[in-house]
mmCIF file of C-alpha atoms in Angstrom:
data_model
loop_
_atom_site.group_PDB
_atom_site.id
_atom_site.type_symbol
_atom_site.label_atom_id
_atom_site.label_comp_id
_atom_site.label_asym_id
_atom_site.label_seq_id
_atom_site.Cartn_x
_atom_site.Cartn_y
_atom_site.Cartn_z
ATOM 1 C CA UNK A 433 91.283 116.821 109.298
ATOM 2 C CA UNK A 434 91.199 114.399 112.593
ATOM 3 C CA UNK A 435 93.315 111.478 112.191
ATOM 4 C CA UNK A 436 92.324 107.651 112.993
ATOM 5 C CA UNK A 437 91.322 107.387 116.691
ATOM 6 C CA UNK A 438 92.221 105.091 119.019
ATOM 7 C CA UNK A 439 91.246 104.875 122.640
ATOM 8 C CA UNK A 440 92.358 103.477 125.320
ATOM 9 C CA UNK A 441 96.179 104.084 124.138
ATOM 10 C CA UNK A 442 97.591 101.596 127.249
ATOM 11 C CA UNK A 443 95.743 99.244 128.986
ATOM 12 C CA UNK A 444 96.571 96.435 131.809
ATOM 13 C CA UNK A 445 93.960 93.466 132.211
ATOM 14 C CA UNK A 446 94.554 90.407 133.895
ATOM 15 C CA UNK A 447 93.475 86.896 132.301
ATOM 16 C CA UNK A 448 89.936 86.305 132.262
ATOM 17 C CA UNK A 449 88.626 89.376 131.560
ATOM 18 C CA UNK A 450 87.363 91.433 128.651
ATOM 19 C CA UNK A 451 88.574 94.364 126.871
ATOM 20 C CA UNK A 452 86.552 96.449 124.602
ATOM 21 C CA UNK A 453 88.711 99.106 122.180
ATOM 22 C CA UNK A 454 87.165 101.857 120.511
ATOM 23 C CA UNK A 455 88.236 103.034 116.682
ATOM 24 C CA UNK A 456 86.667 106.317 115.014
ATOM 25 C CA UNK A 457 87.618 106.775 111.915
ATOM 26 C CA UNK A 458 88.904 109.370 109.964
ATOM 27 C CA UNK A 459 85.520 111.542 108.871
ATOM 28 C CA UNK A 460 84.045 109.973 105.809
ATOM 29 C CA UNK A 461 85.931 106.646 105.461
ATOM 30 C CA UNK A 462 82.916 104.013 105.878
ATOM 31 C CA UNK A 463 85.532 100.880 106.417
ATOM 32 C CA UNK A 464 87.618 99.702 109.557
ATOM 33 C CA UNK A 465 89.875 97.508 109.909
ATOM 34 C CA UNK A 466 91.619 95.288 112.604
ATOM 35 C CA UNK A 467 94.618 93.949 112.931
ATOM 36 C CA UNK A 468 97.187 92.618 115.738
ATOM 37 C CA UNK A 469 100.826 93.424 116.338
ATOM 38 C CA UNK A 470 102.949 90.978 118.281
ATOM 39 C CA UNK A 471 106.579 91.231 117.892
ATOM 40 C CA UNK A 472 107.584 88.824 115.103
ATOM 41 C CA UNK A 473 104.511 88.162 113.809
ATOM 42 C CA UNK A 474 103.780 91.455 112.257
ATOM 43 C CA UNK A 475 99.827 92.357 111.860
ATOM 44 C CA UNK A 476 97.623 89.634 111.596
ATOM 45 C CA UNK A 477 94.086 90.556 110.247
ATOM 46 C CA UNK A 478 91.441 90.335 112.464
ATOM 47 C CA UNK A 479 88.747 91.778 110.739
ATOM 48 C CA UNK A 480 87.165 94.731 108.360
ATOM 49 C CA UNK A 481 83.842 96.235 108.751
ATOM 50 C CA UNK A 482 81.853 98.300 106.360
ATOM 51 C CA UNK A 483 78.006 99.777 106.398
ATOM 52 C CA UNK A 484 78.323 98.368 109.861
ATOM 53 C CA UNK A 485 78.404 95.079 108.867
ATOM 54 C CA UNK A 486 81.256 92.757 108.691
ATOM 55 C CA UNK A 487 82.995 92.023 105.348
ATOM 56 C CA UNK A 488 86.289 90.115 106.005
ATOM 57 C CA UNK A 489 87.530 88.211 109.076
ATOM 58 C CA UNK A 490 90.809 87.055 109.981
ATOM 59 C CA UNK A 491 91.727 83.176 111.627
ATOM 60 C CA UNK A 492 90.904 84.512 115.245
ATOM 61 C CA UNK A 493 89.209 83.169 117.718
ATOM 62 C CA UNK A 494 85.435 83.564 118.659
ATOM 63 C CA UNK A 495 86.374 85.681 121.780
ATOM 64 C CA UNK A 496 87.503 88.687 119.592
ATOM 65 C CA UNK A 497 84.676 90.364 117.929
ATOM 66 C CA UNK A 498 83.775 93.501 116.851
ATOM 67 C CA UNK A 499 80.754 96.147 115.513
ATOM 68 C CA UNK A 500 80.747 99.223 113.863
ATOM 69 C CA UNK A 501 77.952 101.996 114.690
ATOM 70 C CA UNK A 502 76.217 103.989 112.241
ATOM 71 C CA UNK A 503 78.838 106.535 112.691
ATOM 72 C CA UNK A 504 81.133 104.326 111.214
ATOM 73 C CA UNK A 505 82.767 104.378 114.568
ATOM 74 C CA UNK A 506 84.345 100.258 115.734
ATOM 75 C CA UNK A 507 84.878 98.498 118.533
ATOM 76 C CA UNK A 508 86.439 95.481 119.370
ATOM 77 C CA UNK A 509 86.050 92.909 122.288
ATOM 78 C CA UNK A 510 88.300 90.593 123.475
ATOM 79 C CA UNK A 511 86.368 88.482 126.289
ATOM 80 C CA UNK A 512 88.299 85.450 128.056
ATOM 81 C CA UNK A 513 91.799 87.590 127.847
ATOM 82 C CA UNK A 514 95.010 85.053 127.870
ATOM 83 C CA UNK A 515 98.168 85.955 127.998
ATOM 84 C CA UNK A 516 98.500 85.573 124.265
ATOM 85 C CA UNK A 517 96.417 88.147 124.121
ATOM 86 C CA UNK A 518 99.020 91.234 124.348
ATOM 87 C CA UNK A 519 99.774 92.942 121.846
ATOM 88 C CA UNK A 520 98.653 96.306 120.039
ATOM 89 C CA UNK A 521 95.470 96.599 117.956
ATOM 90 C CA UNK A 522 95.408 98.833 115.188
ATOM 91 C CA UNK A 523 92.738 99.899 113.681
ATOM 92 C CA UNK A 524 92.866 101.472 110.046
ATOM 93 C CA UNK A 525 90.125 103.306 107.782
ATOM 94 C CA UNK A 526 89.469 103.564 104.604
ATOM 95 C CA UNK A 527 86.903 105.595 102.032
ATOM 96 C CA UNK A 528 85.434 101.833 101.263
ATOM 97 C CA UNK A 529 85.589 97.872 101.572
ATOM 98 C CA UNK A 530 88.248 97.445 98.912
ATOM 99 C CA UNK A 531 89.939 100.560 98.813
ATOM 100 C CA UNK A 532 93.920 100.391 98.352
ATOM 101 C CA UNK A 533 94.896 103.094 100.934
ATOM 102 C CA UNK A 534 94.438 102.392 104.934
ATOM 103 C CA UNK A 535 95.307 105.093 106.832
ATOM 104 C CA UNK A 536 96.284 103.642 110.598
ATOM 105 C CA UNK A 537 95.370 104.820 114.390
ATOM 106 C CA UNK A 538 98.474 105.034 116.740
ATOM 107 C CA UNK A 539 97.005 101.382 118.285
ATOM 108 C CA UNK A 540 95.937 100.615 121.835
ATOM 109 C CA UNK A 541 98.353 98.363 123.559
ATOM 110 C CA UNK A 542 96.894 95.755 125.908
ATOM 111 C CA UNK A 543 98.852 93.679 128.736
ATOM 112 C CA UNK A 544 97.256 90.770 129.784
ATOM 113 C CA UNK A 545 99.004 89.617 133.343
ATOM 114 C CA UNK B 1459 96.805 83.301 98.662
ATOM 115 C CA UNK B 1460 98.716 86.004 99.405
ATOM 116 C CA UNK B 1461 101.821 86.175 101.484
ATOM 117 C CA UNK B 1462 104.808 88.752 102.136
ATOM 118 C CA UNK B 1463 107.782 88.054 103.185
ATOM 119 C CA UNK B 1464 110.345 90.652 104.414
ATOM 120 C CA UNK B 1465 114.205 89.107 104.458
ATOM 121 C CA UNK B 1466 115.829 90.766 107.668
ATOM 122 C CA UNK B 1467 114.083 91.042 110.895
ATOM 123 C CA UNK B 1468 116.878 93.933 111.624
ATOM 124 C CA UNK B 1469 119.052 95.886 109.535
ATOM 125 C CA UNK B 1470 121.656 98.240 110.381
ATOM 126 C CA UNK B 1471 123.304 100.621 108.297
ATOM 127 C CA UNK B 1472 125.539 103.679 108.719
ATOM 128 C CA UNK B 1473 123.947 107.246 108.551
ATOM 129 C CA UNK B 1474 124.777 108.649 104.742
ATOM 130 C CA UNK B 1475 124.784 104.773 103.750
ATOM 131 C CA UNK B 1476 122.698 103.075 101.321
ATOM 132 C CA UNK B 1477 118.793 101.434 102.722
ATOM 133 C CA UNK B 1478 117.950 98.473 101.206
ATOM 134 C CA UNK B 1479 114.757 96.071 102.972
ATOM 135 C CA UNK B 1480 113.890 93.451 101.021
ATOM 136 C CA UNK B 1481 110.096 92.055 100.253
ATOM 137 C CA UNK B 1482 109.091 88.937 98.170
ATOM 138 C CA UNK B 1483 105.790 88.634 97.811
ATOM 139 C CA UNK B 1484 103.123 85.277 96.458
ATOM 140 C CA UNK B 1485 100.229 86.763 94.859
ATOM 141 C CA UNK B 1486 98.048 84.381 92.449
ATOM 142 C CA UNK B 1487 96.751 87.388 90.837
ATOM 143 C CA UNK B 1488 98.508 90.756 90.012
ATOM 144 C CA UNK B 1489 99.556 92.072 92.956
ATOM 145 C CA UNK B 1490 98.888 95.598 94.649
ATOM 146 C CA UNK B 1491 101.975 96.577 96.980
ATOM 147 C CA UNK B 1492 103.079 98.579 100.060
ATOM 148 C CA UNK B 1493 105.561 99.281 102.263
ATOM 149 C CA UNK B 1494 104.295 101.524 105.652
ATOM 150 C CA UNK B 1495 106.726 102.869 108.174
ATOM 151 C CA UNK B 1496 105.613 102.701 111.808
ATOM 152 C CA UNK B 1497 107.981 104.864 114.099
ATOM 153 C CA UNK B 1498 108.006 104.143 118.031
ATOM 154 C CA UNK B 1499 104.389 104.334 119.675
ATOM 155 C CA UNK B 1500 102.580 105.270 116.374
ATOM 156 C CA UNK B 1501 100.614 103.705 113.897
ATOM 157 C CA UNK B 1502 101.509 102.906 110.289
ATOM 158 C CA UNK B 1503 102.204 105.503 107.507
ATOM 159 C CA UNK B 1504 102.130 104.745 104.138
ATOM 160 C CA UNK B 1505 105.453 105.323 102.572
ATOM 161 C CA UNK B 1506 104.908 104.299 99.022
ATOM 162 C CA UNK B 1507 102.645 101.991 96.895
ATOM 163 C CA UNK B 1508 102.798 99.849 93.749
ATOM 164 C CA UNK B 1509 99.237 99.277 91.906
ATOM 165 C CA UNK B 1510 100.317 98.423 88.164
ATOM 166 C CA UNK B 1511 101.243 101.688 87.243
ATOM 167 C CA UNK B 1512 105.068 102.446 86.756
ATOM 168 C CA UNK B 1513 106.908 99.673 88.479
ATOM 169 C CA UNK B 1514 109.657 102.069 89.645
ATOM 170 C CA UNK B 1515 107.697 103.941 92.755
ATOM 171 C CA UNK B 1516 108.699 107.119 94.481
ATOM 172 C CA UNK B 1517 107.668 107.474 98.144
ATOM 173 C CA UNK B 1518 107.801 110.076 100.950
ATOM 174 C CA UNK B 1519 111.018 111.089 102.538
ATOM 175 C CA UNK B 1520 113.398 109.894 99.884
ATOM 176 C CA UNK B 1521 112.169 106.218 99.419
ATOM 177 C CA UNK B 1522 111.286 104.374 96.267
ATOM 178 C CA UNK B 1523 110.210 100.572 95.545
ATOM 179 C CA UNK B 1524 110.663 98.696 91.790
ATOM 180 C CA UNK B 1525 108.526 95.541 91.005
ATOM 181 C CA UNK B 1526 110.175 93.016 89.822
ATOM 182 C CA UNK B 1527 107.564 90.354 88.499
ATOM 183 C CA UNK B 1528 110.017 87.940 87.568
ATOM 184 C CA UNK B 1529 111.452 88.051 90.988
ATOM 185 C CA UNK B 1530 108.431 88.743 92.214
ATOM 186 C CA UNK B 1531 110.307 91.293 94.782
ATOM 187 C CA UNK B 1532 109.472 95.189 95.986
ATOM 188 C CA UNK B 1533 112.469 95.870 97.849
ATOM 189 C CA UNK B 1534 112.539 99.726 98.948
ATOM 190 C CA UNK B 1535 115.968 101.563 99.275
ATOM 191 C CA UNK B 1536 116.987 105.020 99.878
ATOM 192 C CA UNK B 1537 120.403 106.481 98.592
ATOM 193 C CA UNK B 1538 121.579 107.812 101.920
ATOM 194 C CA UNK B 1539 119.884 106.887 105.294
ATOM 195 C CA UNK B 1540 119.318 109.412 107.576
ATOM 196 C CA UNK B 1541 119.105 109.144 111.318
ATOM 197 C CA UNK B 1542 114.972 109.799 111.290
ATOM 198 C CA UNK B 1543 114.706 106.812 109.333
ATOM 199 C CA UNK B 1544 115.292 104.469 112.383
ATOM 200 C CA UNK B 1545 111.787 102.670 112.435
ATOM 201 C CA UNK B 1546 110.039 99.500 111.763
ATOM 202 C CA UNK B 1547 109.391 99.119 108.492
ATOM 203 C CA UNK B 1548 106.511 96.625 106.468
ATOM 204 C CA UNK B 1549 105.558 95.048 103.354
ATOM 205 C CA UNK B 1550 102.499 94.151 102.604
ATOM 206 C CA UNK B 1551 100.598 92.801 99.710
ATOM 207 C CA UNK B 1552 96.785 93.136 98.125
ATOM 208 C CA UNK B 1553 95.089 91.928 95.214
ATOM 209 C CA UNK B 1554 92.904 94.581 92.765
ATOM 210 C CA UNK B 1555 89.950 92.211 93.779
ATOM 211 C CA UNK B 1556 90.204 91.270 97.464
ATOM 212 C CA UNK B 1557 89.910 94.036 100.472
ATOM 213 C CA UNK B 1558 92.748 92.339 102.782
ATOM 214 C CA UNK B 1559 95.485 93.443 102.636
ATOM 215 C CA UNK B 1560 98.283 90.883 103.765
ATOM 216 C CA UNK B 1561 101.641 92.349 105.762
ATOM 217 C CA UNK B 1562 105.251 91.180 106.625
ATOM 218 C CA UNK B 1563 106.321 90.597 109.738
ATOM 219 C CA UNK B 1564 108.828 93.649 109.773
ATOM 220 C CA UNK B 1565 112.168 94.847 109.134
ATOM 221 C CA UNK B 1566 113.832 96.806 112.258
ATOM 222 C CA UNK B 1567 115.613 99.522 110.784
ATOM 223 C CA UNK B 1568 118.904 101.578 112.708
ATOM 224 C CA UNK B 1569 120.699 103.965 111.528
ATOM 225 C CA UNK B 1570 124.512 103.993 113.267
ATOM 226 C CA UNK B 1571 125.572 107.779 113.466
#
């Protein structure tokens, strides 16, 4: 059974632009969620889709946003990237909204220059 | 509101020594708990979980967690650290009503040969 996928792994962008990460999850699991890792802050919550529509959202600003496709499948945007901005996304799924076991992707890590 | 917080940004021990991270958690509502282990350029794996069952919790790979309500602490430990358990290592914290689930910012784990 395919794992949590995560593409791009590595990406560079420089400030200004936009990012868009993709997230399938593992086959059946209808929720994904979001989160950031910087180092010291641990994962912040960005936010958690379900039935394509979006249940939970973190304190983030309006330039990250996100969807999820009818294939449960998420992406993320990031448009206006600032240095700030680096860090790895993970993305977890789960069987539903609610559920108490996430299983995570192995994260894309963006560097904003 | 719920909030972890993990005492130790790094910890060192000596291979065939005794593991101990430490977690407190603030939960206004009975708690659901985790601790995930995220080795170099993966995601997170659940090592163990706490969700009102037996408060003493056996995990994967020789680790266990007790909840301590009165101290409101989940610390994890392992008897004798091995050298594959050099990883970053998280607490995090859910209620049996909300879907977010609330993490640490991380305890740095090495293991000195």
């Amino acid at each position: 059974k395919a794992g949590v996928t995560q593409t791009p792994r590595y990406l560079i962008k420089t400030r200004g632009q936009q990012v868009t990460l993709s997230c399938s999850p593992i086959s059946g699991h209808r929720s994904v969620s979001w989160y950031q890792q910087t180092p010291g802050q641990g994962l912040q919550f960005l936010f958690e889709y379900f039935s394509e529509t979006q249940r939970n959202k973190g304190n983030f600003p309006g330039r990250f946003s996100g969807r999820q496709f009818s294939n449960s499948r998420s992406e993320m945007n990031v448009s206006t990237l600032e240095l700030g901005d680096s860090a790895l996304y993970l993305c977890a799924s789960s069987l539903t909204t609610g559920a108490n076991v996430l299983t995570f992707g192995a994260g894309s890590r963006l560097t904003v220059l | 509101a719920q909030s972890v917080t993990q005492l130790g940004s790094h910890v060192s021990v000596s291979e065939g020594a005794l593991v101990l991270l430490r977690c407190n958690y603030s939960s206004s509502v009975p708690p659901y708990l985790f601790w995930y282990v995220q080795y170099p350029n993966q995601g997170l794996q659940l090592l163990l979980k706490y969700t009102s069952a037996a408060t003493l919790v056996k995990g994967i790979n020789g680790f266990e967690a007790e909840f301590k309500k009165s101290e409101t602490s989940f610390h994890l430990t392992k008897p004798s650290a091995h050298m594959s358990d050099a990883a970053e290592y998280f607490c995090a914290v859910k209620t049996n009503t909300g879907n977010q689930f609330y993490f640490g910012t991380g305890t740095s784990l090495t293991v000195i040969p």
